[in-house]
mmCIF file of C-alpha atoms in Angstrom:
data_model
loop_
_atom_site.group_PDB
_atom_site.id
_atom_site.type_symbol
_atom_site.label_atom_id
_atom_site.label_comp_id
_atom_site.label_asym_id
_atom_site.label_seq_id
_atom_site.Cartn_x
_atom_site.Cartn_y
_atom_site.Cartn_z
ATOM 1 C CA MET A 1 0.130 0.107 -0.222
ATOM 2 C CA LYS A 2 1.426 3.307 -0.923
ATOM 3 C CA ASN A 3 1.702 5.812 1.932
ATOM 4 C CA ALA A 4 -0.752 8.671 1.094
ATOM 5 C CA ASP A 5 0.956 10.953 3.821
ATOM 6 C CA ALA A 6 4.199 11.227 1.747
ATOM 7 C CA ALA A 7 4.597 13.417 -0.824
ATOM 8 C CA LEU A 8 7.236 11.320 -2.626
ATOM 9 C CA GLU A 9 8.350 8.136 -1.540
ATOM 10 C CA ALA A 10 10.855 5.844 -3.407
ATOM 11 C CA THR A 11 12.011 2.236 -2.996
ATOM 12 C CA GLY A 12 15.226 0.999 -4.797
ATOM 13 C CA VAL A 13 14.693 3.669 -7.744
ATOM 14 C CA SER A 14 17.426 3.469 -10.399
ATOM 15 C CA PHE A 15 17.717 5.335 -13.671
ATOM 16 C CA SER A 16 19.823 5.242 -16.778
ATOM 17 C CA HIS A 17 19.484 7.148 -19.928
ATOM 18 C CA SER A 18 20.704 4.237 -22.158
ATOM 19 C CA ARG A 19 21.902 0.617 -21.640
ATOM 20 C CA ARG A 20 25.721 2.124 -23.007
ATOM 21 C CA ARG A 21 25.911 4.841 -20.284
ATOM 22 C CA PRO A 22 26.516 4.625 -16.342
ATOM 23 C CA PRO A 23 23.310 5.261 -14.263
ATOM 24 C CA VAL A 24 22.527 8.467 -13.219
ATOM 25 C CA PHE A 25 21.584 6.989 -9.621
ATOM 26 C CA THR A 26 21.104 3.484 -8.323
ATOM 27 C CA ASP A 27 18.924 2.225 -5.657
ATOM 28 C CA CYS A 28 17.730 5.535 -4.168
ATOM 29 C CA SER A 29 15.330 5.004 -1.486
ATOM 30 C CA PHE A 30 13.888 7.697 0.344
ATOM 31 C CA ARG A 31 10.644 9.838 1.777
ATOM 32 C CA LEU A 32 9.436 12.917 1.589
ATOM 33 C CA PRO A 33 6.553 14.220 3.891
ATOM 34 C CA ARG A 34 3.787 16.273 3.115
ATOM 35 C CA GLY A 35 4.009 20.130 3.518
ATOM 36 C CA ARG A 36 8.011 20.337 3.423
ATOM 37 C CA VAL A 37 9.972 22.598 1.553
ATOM 38 C CA CYS A 38 12.661 20.544 0.462
ATOM 39 C CA GLY A 39 16.080 21.540 -1.385
ATOM 40 C CA LEU A 40 17.318 18.964 -3.932
ATOM 41 C CA ILE A 41 20.975 19.759 -4.001
ATOM 42 C CA GLY A 42 24.081 18.012 -5.736
ATOM 43 C CA PRO A 43 26.876 18.706 -8.038
ATOM 44 C CA ASN A 44 25.985 18.971 -12.024
ATOM 45 C CA GLY A 45 25.054 15.998 -13.531
ATOM 46 C CA ALA A 46 23.952 14.191 -9.908
ATOM 47 C CA GLY A 47 20.895 13.553 -11.215
ATOM 48 C CA LYS A 48 18.527 16.253 -9.964
ATOM 49 C CA SER A 49 16.736 17.124 -12.984
ATOM 50 C CA THR A 50 16.250 13.534 -13.593
ATOM 51 C CA LEU A 51 14.680 12.497 -10.644
ATOM 52 C CA LEU A 52 12.301 15.883 -10.643
ATOM 53 C CA ARG A 53 11.123 14.512 -14.308
ATOM 54 C CA LEU A 54 10.524 10.586 -12.876
ATOM 55 C CA ALA A 55 8.442 12.542 -9.984
ATOM 56 C CA ALA A 56 6.374 14.518 -12.977
ATOM 57 C CA GLY A 57 5.876 11.269 -14.444
ATOM 58 C CA LEU A 58 8.132 12.271 -17.753
ATOM 59 C CA LEU A 59 10.556 9.612 -17.292
ATOM 60 C CA ARG A 60 9.880 5.934 -15.747
ATOM 61 C CA PRO A 61 12.475 4.363 -13.567
ATOM 62 C CA ALA A 62 14.626 1.287 -14.889
ATOM 63 C CA SER A 63 14.164 -0.441 -11.294
ATOM 64 C CA GLY A 64 12.137 0.318 -7.876
ATOM 65 C CA ASN A 65 8.929 1.909 -7.129
ATOM 66 C CA LEU A 66 8.487 5.876 -7.002
ATOM 67 C CA SER A 67 4.766 6.743 -5.349
ATOM 68 C CA VAL A 68 3.592 10.809 -5.998
ATOM 69 C CA LEU A 69 1.091 11.992 -3.429
ATOM 70 C CA GLY A 70 0.118 8.529 -2.792
ATOM 71 C CA ARG A 71 -0.286 7.656 -6.099
ATOM 72 C CA THR A 72 1.732 6.486 -9.235
ATOM 73 C CA PRO A 73 3.392 9.702 -10.996
ATOM 74 C CA ALA A 74 0.890 9.725 -13.830
ATOM 75 C CA GLU A 75 -2.285 9.340 -11.147
ATOM 76 C CA ALA A 76 -0.872 12.307 -9.222
ATOM 77 C CA ARG A 77 -0.228 14.396 -12.263
ATOM 78 C CA PRO A 78 -3.313 16.762 -11.734
ATOM 79 C CA GLY A 79 -2.080 17.351 -8.284
ATOM 80 C CA ILE A 80 1.562 18.391 -9.583
ATOM 81 C CA ALA A 81 3.143 21.525 -11.115
ATOM 82 C CA TYR A 82 6.559 21.198 -12.804
ATOM 83 C CA LEU A 83 8.998 23.846 -13.714
ATOM 84 C CA ALA A 84 11.448 22.930 -15.751
ATOM 85 C CA GLN A 85 14.947 24.373 -16.385
ATOM 86 C CA ARG A 86 14.163 25.526 -19.803
ATOM 87 C CA LYS A 87 10.974 26.952 -18.942
ATOM 88 C CA PRO A 88 8.863 26.491 -21.898
ATOM 89 C CA LEU A 89 6.448 29.396 -22.961
ATOM 90 C CA HIS A 90 4.754 30.179 -26.263
ATOM 91 C CA SER A 91 6.639 33.378 -27.249
ATOM 92 C CA HIS A 92 3.683 34.652 -29.166
ATOM 93 C CA PHE A 93 1.505 35.026 -26.298
ATOM 94 C CA THR A 94 1.194 38.092 -23.954
ATOM 95 C CA VAL A 95 1.739 37.599 -20.277
ATOM 96 C CA ALA A 96 -2.163 37.932 -19.771
ATOM 97 C CA GLY A 97 -2.404 35.638 -22.334
ATOM 98 C CA THR A 98 -0.539 33.029 -20.866
ATOM 99 C CA LEU A 99 -2.403 33.165 -17.705
ATOM 100 C CA ARG A 100 -5.575 32.787 -19.863
ATOM 101 C CA TYR A 101 -3.912 29.702 -21.300
ATOM 102 C CA GLY A 102 -2.964 28.391 -18.056
ATOM 103 C CA ALA A 103 -6.664 28.848 -16.725
ATOM 104 C CA GLU A 104 -8.077 27.373 -19.715
ATOM 105 C CA PHE A 105 -5.855 24.304 -19.620
ATOM 106 C CA ASN A 106 -6.541 23.577 -16.039
ATOM 107 C CA GLY A 107 -10.001 24.080 -16.109
ATOM 108 C CA PRO A 108 -12.527 25.551 -13.565
ATOM 109 C CA GLY A 109 -11.813 24.737 -9.910
ATOM 110 C CA ARG A 110 -8.119 24.149 -10.593
ATOM 111 C CA TRP A 111 -6.962 27.604 -11.339
ATOM 112 C CA ASP A 112 -6.048 30.696 -8.744
ATOM 113 C CA GLN A 113 -6.180 33.534 -11.036
ATOM 114 C CA GLU A 114 -5.643 35.782 -7.949
ATOM 115 C CA ALA A 115 -2.289 33.581 -7.113
ATOM 116 C CA ALA A 116 -1.220 33.493 -10.705
ATOM 117 C CA GLU A 117 -1.551 37.462 -10.928
ATOM 118 C CA ARG A 118 0.208 38.002 -7.917
ATOM 119 C CA ILE A 119 3.512 36.140 -9.050
ATOM 120 C CA ALA A 120 3.264 38.011 -12.306
ATOM 121 C CA TYR A 121 2.095 41.929 -11.750
ATOM 122 C CA GLY A 122 3.115 41.948 -7.943
ATOM 123 C CA ASP A 123 4.999 45.420 -7.735
ATOM 124 C CA GLY A 124 4.448 46.118 -11.117
ATOM 125 C CA ALA A 125 7.130 43.054 -12.247
ATOM 126 C CA LEU A 126 5.128 42.645 -15.498
ATOM 127 C CA GLU A 127 2.897 44.498 -17.858
ATOM 128 C CA PRO A 128 -0.321 42.196 -18.684
ATOM 129 C CA GLY A 129 0.445 43.152 -22.606
ATOM 130 C CA ALA A 130 3.814 42.318 -22.804
ATOM 131 C CA LYS A 131 4.859 39.586 -25.286
ATOM 132 C CA VAL A 132 6.809 36.775 -23.854
ATOM 133 C CA ARG A 133 9.374 36.798 -26.350
ATOM 134 C CA SER A 134 10.286 40.296 -25.632
ATOM 135 C CA LEU A 135 11.020 39.260 -22.082
ATOM 136 C CA SER A 136 14.261 38.653 -20.172
ATOM 137 C CA GLY A 137 15.394 35.362 -19.043
ATOM 138 C CA GLY A 138 14.087 36.302 -15.149
ATOM 139 C CA GLN A 139 10.752 37.777 -16.529
ATOM 140 C CA ARG A 140 10.311 34.373 -18.310
ATOM 141 C CA SER A 141 10.850 32.332 -15.258
ATOM 142 C CA ARG A 142 8.439 34.727 -13.158
ATOM 143 C CA VAL A 143 5.840 34.165 -15.872
ATOM 144 C CA ALA A 144 6.575 30.208 -15.538
ATOM 145 C CA LEU A 145 6.256 30.499 -11.660
ATOM 146 C CA ALA A 146 3.044 32.423 -11.936
ATOM 147 C CA LEU A 147 1.791 29.298 -13.943
ATOM 148 C CA ALA A 148 2.903 27.094 -11.094
ATOM 149 C CA PHE A 149 1.232 28.973 -8.301
ATOM 150 C CA GLY A 150 -1.970 29.586 -10.619
ATOM 151 C CA LYS A 151 -2.692 25.697 -10.421
ATOM 152 C CA ARG A 152 -2.381 25.851 -6.942
ATOM 153 C CA PRO A 153 -0.769 22.356 -6.802
ATOM 154 C CA GLU A 154 -0.630 20.001 -3.831
ATOM 155 C CA LEU A 155 3.237 19.435 -5.042
ATOM 156 C CA MET A 156 5.603 21.931 -6.748
ATOM 157 C CA LEU A 157 8.542 20.512 -8.537
ATOM 158 C CA LEU A 158 11.049 23.379 -9.839
ATOM 159 C CA ASP A 159 14.071 23.095 -11.640
ATOM 160 C CA GLU A 160 16.559 25.601 -10.878
ATOM 161 C CA PRO A 161 13.656 28.001 -10.530
ATOM 162 C CA MET A 162 15.356 31.413 -9.692
ATOM 163 C CA ALA A 163 18.552 30.753 -11.754
ATOM 164 C CA ASP A 164 18.228 34.083 -13.915
ATOM 165 C CA ILE A 165 16.072 36.382 -11.342
ATOM 166 C CA ASP A 166 17.996 39.202 -9.726
ATOM 167 C CA ALA A 167 18.196 38.691 -5.889
ATOM 168 C CA LEU A 168 15.416 41.287 -5.093
ATOM 169 C CA ALA A 169 13.032 39.409 -7.043
ATOM 170 C CA ARG A 170 14.279 36.010 -5.719
ATOM 171 C CA ARG A 171 13.679 37.033 -2.067
ATOM 172 C CA GLN A 172 10.172 38.293 -2.937
ATOM 173 C CA LEU A 173 9.480 34.939 -4.878
ATOM 174 C CA THR A 174 10.998 32.978 -2.190
ATOM 175 C CA GLY A 175 8.737 34.399 0.269
ATOM 176 C CA ALA A 176 5.582 33.810 -1.859
ATOM 177 C CA LEU A 177 7.071 30.039 -2.143
ATOM 178 C CA LEU A 178 6.841 30.003 1.391
ATOM 179 C CA ALA A 179 3.774 31.740 2.007
ATOM 180 C CA ALA A 180 2.000 28.927 -0.227
ATOM 181 C CA SER A 181 3.484 26.061 2.043
ATOM 182 C CA ALA A 182 2.123 27.484 5.092
ATOM 183 C CA GLU A 183 -1.137 28.591 3.686
ATOM 184 C CA TYR A 184 -2.046 25.645 1.728
ATOM 185 C CA GLY A 185 0.266 22.787 3.093
ATOM 186 C CA THR A 186 1.869 22.740 -0.568
ATOM 187 C CA THR A 187 5.004 20.318 -0.801
ATOM 188 C CA ILE A 188 7.901 21.942 -2.766
ATOM 189 C CA VAL A 189 10.959 20.203 -4.210
ATOM 190 C CA MET A 190 13.200 23.007 -5.271
ATOM 191 C CA ALA A 191 16.507 21.329 -7.197
ATOM 192 C CA SER A 192 19.829 23.505 -7.264
ATOM 193 C CA HIS A 193 23.329 23.201 -7.160
ATOM 194 C CA ILE A 194 23.644 26.652 -5.214
ATOM 195 C CA LEU A 195 23.501 25.618 -1.645
ATOM 196 C CA SER A 196 23.225 29.427 -0.633
ATOM 197 C CA GLU A 197 19.635 29.626 -2.425
ATOM 198 C CA LEU A 198 18.119 27.088 -0.624
ATOM 199 C CA GLU A 199 19.465 27.030 3.072
ATOM 200 C CA GLU A 200 17.530 29.899 4.410
ATOM 201 C CA SER A 201 14.197 28.749 2.875
ATOM 202 C CA CYS A 202 14.340 25.048 3.081
ATOM 203 C CA ASP A 203 13.300 22.837 6.014
ATOM 204 C CA PHE A 204 14.229 19.183 4.446
ATOM 205 C CA LEU A 205 17.154 18.579 2.061
ATOM 206 C CA PHE A 206 18.368 15.707 0.056
ATOM 207 C CA LEU A 207 21.823 15.305 -1.349
ATOM 208 C CA LEU A 208 22.310 13.367 -4.747
ATOM 209 C CA ALA A 209 26.105 13.043 -5.359
ATOM 210 C CA GLY A 210 28.055 9.589 -6.945
ATOM 211 C CA GLY A 211 24.653 8.300 -8.035
ATOM 212 C CA ARG A 212 23.417 7.612 -4.750
ATOM 213 C CA LEU A 213 21.285 9.673 -2.311
ATOM 214 C CA ARG A 214 23.955 10.810 0.275
ATOM 215 C CA LEU A 215 21.815 12.847 3.093
ATOM 216 C CA GLY A 216 18.267 13.131 3.233
ATOM 217 C CA GLY A 217 15.784 14.493 6.355
ATOM 218 C CA GLU A 218 15.076 17.743 8.181
ATOM 219 C CA THR A 219 18.184 20.165 7.558
ATOM 220 C CA GLU A 220 18.350 20.722 11.252
ATOM 221 C CA ASP A 221 18.785 17.216 11.924
ATOM 222 C CA LEU A 222 21.354 16.370 9.659
ATOM 223 C CA VAL A 223 23.542 19.472 10.356
ATOM 224 C CA ALA A 224 23.201 18.457 14.323
ATOM 225 C CA ALA A 225 24.143 14.833 13.337
ATOM 226 C CA HIS A 226 27.885 16.170 12.666
ATOM 227 C CA THR A 227 30.390 17.968 14.664
ATOM 228 C CA LEU A 228 33.836 19.583 13.552
ATOM 229 C CA LEU A 229 36.720 18.440 15.847
ATOM 230 C CA THR A 230 39.880 20.183 15.966
ATOM 231 C CA GLY A 231 42.862 18.780 17.994
ATOM 232 C CA THR A 232 45.911 16.316 17.684
ATOM 233 C CA GLN A 233 44.198 13.350 18.735
ATOM 234 C CA ASP A 234 42.626 10.981 16.070
ATOM 235 C CA PRO A 235 38.915 11.200 16.507
ATOM 236 C CA GLU A 236 38.779 7.687 14.568
ATOM 237 C CA ALA A 237 40.582 6.171 17.627
ATOM 238 C CA ASP A 238 37.336 7.251 19.843
ATOM 239 C CA GLY A 239 34.796 5.688 17.447
ATOM 240 C CA HIS A 240 33.647 8.838 15.681
ATOM 241 C CA THR A 241 33.152 8.332 11.827
ATOM 242 C CA VAL A 242 34.958 10.885 10.194
ATOM 243 C CA ILE A 243 33.411 12.156 6.960
ATOM 244 C CA GLU A 244 36.301 14.640 6.159
ATOM 245 C CA ARG A 245 39.716 16.018 7.620
ATOM 246 C CA TYR A 246 42.042 18.404 6.700
ATOM 247 C CA SER A 247 45.057 19.931 8.600
ATOM 248 C CA SER A 248 44.632 23.012 10.886
ATOM 249 C CA GLY A 249 47.097 25.141 13.116
ATOM 250 C CA ARG A 250 46.158 23.516 16.018
ATOM 251 C CA GLY A 251 46.597 19.798 14.334
ATOM 252 C CA SER A 252 43.752 19.004 12.131
ATOM 253 C CA THR A 253 40.229 19.538 11.964
ATOM 254 C CA ALA A 254 37.960 16.517 11.377
ATOM 255 C CA LEU A 255 33.979 16.544 10.437
ATOM 256 C CA VAL A 256 32.865 13.681 11.974
ATOM 257 C CA ARG A 257 29.169 12.006 12.964
ATOM 258 C CA THR A 258 29.700 12.250 16.701
ATOM 259 C CA TYR A 259 26.280 9.535 17.857
ATOM 260 C CA GLY A 260 26.706 11.475 21.079
ATOM 261 C CA ARG A 261 30.040 10.388 21.907
ATOM 262 C CA PRO A 262 31.885 13.440 23.515
ATOM 263 C CA ALA A 263 34.540 15.201 22.076
ATOM 264 C CA GLY A 264 37.601 14.599 24.542
ATOM 265 C CA ASP A 265 40.271 17.295 24.581
ATOM 266 C CA ARG A 266 39.260 18.418 21.042
ATOM 267 C CA PHE A 267 37.771 21.632 20.454
ATOM 268 C CA ALA A 268 34.123 21.097 19.182
ATOM 269 C CA GLU A 269 32.231 23.206 16.920
ATOM 270 C CA ARG A 270 28.778 22.995 15.199
ATOM 271 C CA PRO A 271 29.289 22.862 11.532
ATOM 272 C CA THR A 272 27.443 24.925 8.943
ATOM 273 C CA THR A 273 25.026 23.238 6.112
ATOM 274 C CA GLU A 274 27.614 24.058 3.524
ATOM 275 C CA GLU A 275 30.256 22.244 5.472
ATOM 276 C CA VAL A 276 28.126 19.242 5.924
ATOM 277 C CA VAL A 277 26.910 19.202 2.274
ATOM 278 C CA LEU A 278 30.401 19.715 0.580
ATOM 279 C CA ALA A 279 32.128 17.071 2.798
ATOM 280 C CA HIS A 280 29.756 14.367 1.742
ATOM 281 C CA ILE A 281 30.117 15.478 -1.911
ATOM 282 C CA ARG A 282 33.951 15.398 -1.675
ATOM 283 C CA ASN A 283 33.645 12.241 0.046
ATOM 284 C CA SER A 284 31.796 9.523 -1.735
ATOM 285 C CA GLN A 285 32.690 6.698 0.718
ATOM 286 C CA ALA A 286 31.070 8.759 3.404
ATOM 287 C CA PRO A 287 28.163 6.405 4.774
ATOM 288 C CA PRO A 288 24.903 7.932 3.979
ATOM 289 C CA LEU A 289 22.241 9.436 6.467
ATOM 290 C CA LEU A 290 18.817 9.736 6.399
ATOM 291 C CA THR A 291 16.526 11.135 9.443
ATOM 292 C CA ALA A 292 13.659 8.751 10.351
ATOM 293 C CA SER A 293 11.185 10.673 8.473
ATOM 294 C CA ALA A 294 13.049 10.495 5.389
ATOM 295 C CA VAL A 295 12.959 6.940 5.442
ATOM 296 C CA PRO A 296 10.459 4.950 3.103
ATOM 297 C CA GLU A 297 7.614 2.973 5.462
ATOM 298 C CA ALA A 298 8.138 -0.587 5.082
ATOM 299 C CA PRO A 299 6.344 -3.722 6.645
ATOM 300 C CA GLY A 300 7.639 -4.346 10.329
ATOM 301 C CA ARG A 301 9.222 -0.897 10.371
ATOM 302 C CA PRO A 302 7.788 1.531 13.041
ATOM 303 C CA SER A 303 7.195 4.711 11.747
ATOM 304 C CA HIS A 304 8.769 6.128 14.662
ATOM 305 C CA ALA A 305 11.684 4.702 13.939
ATOM 306 C CA ARG A 306 15.128 6.190 14.618
ATOM 307 C CA ALA A 307 17.580 7.577 12.004
ATOM 308 C CA GLN A 308 18.998 5.205 9.366
ATOM 309 C CA GLU A 309 22.569 4.685 8.393
ATOM 310 C CA ASP A 310 24.211 1.985 6.326
ATOM 311 C CA ALA A 311 27.545 1.065 7.699
ATOM 312 C CA ALA A 312 30.862 1.945 5.778
#
């Protein structure tokens, strides 16, 4: 039975573009609870766009199962708004005509004109009569986001949604995304390779790197599971799992999984989200970490199961 409480749930999902090419990712299993704002991060080519296209029902996994809003991706499509990197729009339409098209395409009862216009025209951002072909890249992104908001979806899948939008507009639109999530319970997944774009807005993270899911869960919990230890003693001698180590003026500094173990004589600091993410990208052999809420439901596994980690 598929878990209707999850916006996305994958078990053993693998995907490759062809038999002659290596898989984009292998054996990915994860769960995204509804109502979260999730950052999908990873280096270029990690499979972020591919995973969004799978969730949108535009691709099918080579193996494994993926459910969306408790259904198959095809069944869930009416409740999904997917915004691709290329943001395809009809160039000969006006902005107002594009929104009318969105209303007609989605049909009565499934379109929120006020929400779409708020994104498109707020603070005089766009003129209703402007042709799409005359707009800049950032302005086209705003039109595409207006279509996504107008659909009032249960799940938004956004692929690099603000890469070409200026800083002020990015802040405004991010605020609109967070408001939609808070007011309507919309689940939002934003893919980006720029962590700073996601760090302040996302309460959930998935990190894809090296063909696998490396981190998954609440941002706060993922960071709290790690500590920076600086000193002359080897942290592995005390049972710490070292994710990354580098020389420093006081011996060496290591990012470790603490598991509640004491720091000893070492100087302990809380790492930043960026430090944790980059360390896992650089060390593909580090054991993955999923918090309890990011682990798929399975027969015999209680829903309150503690954080899961695959031993190195």
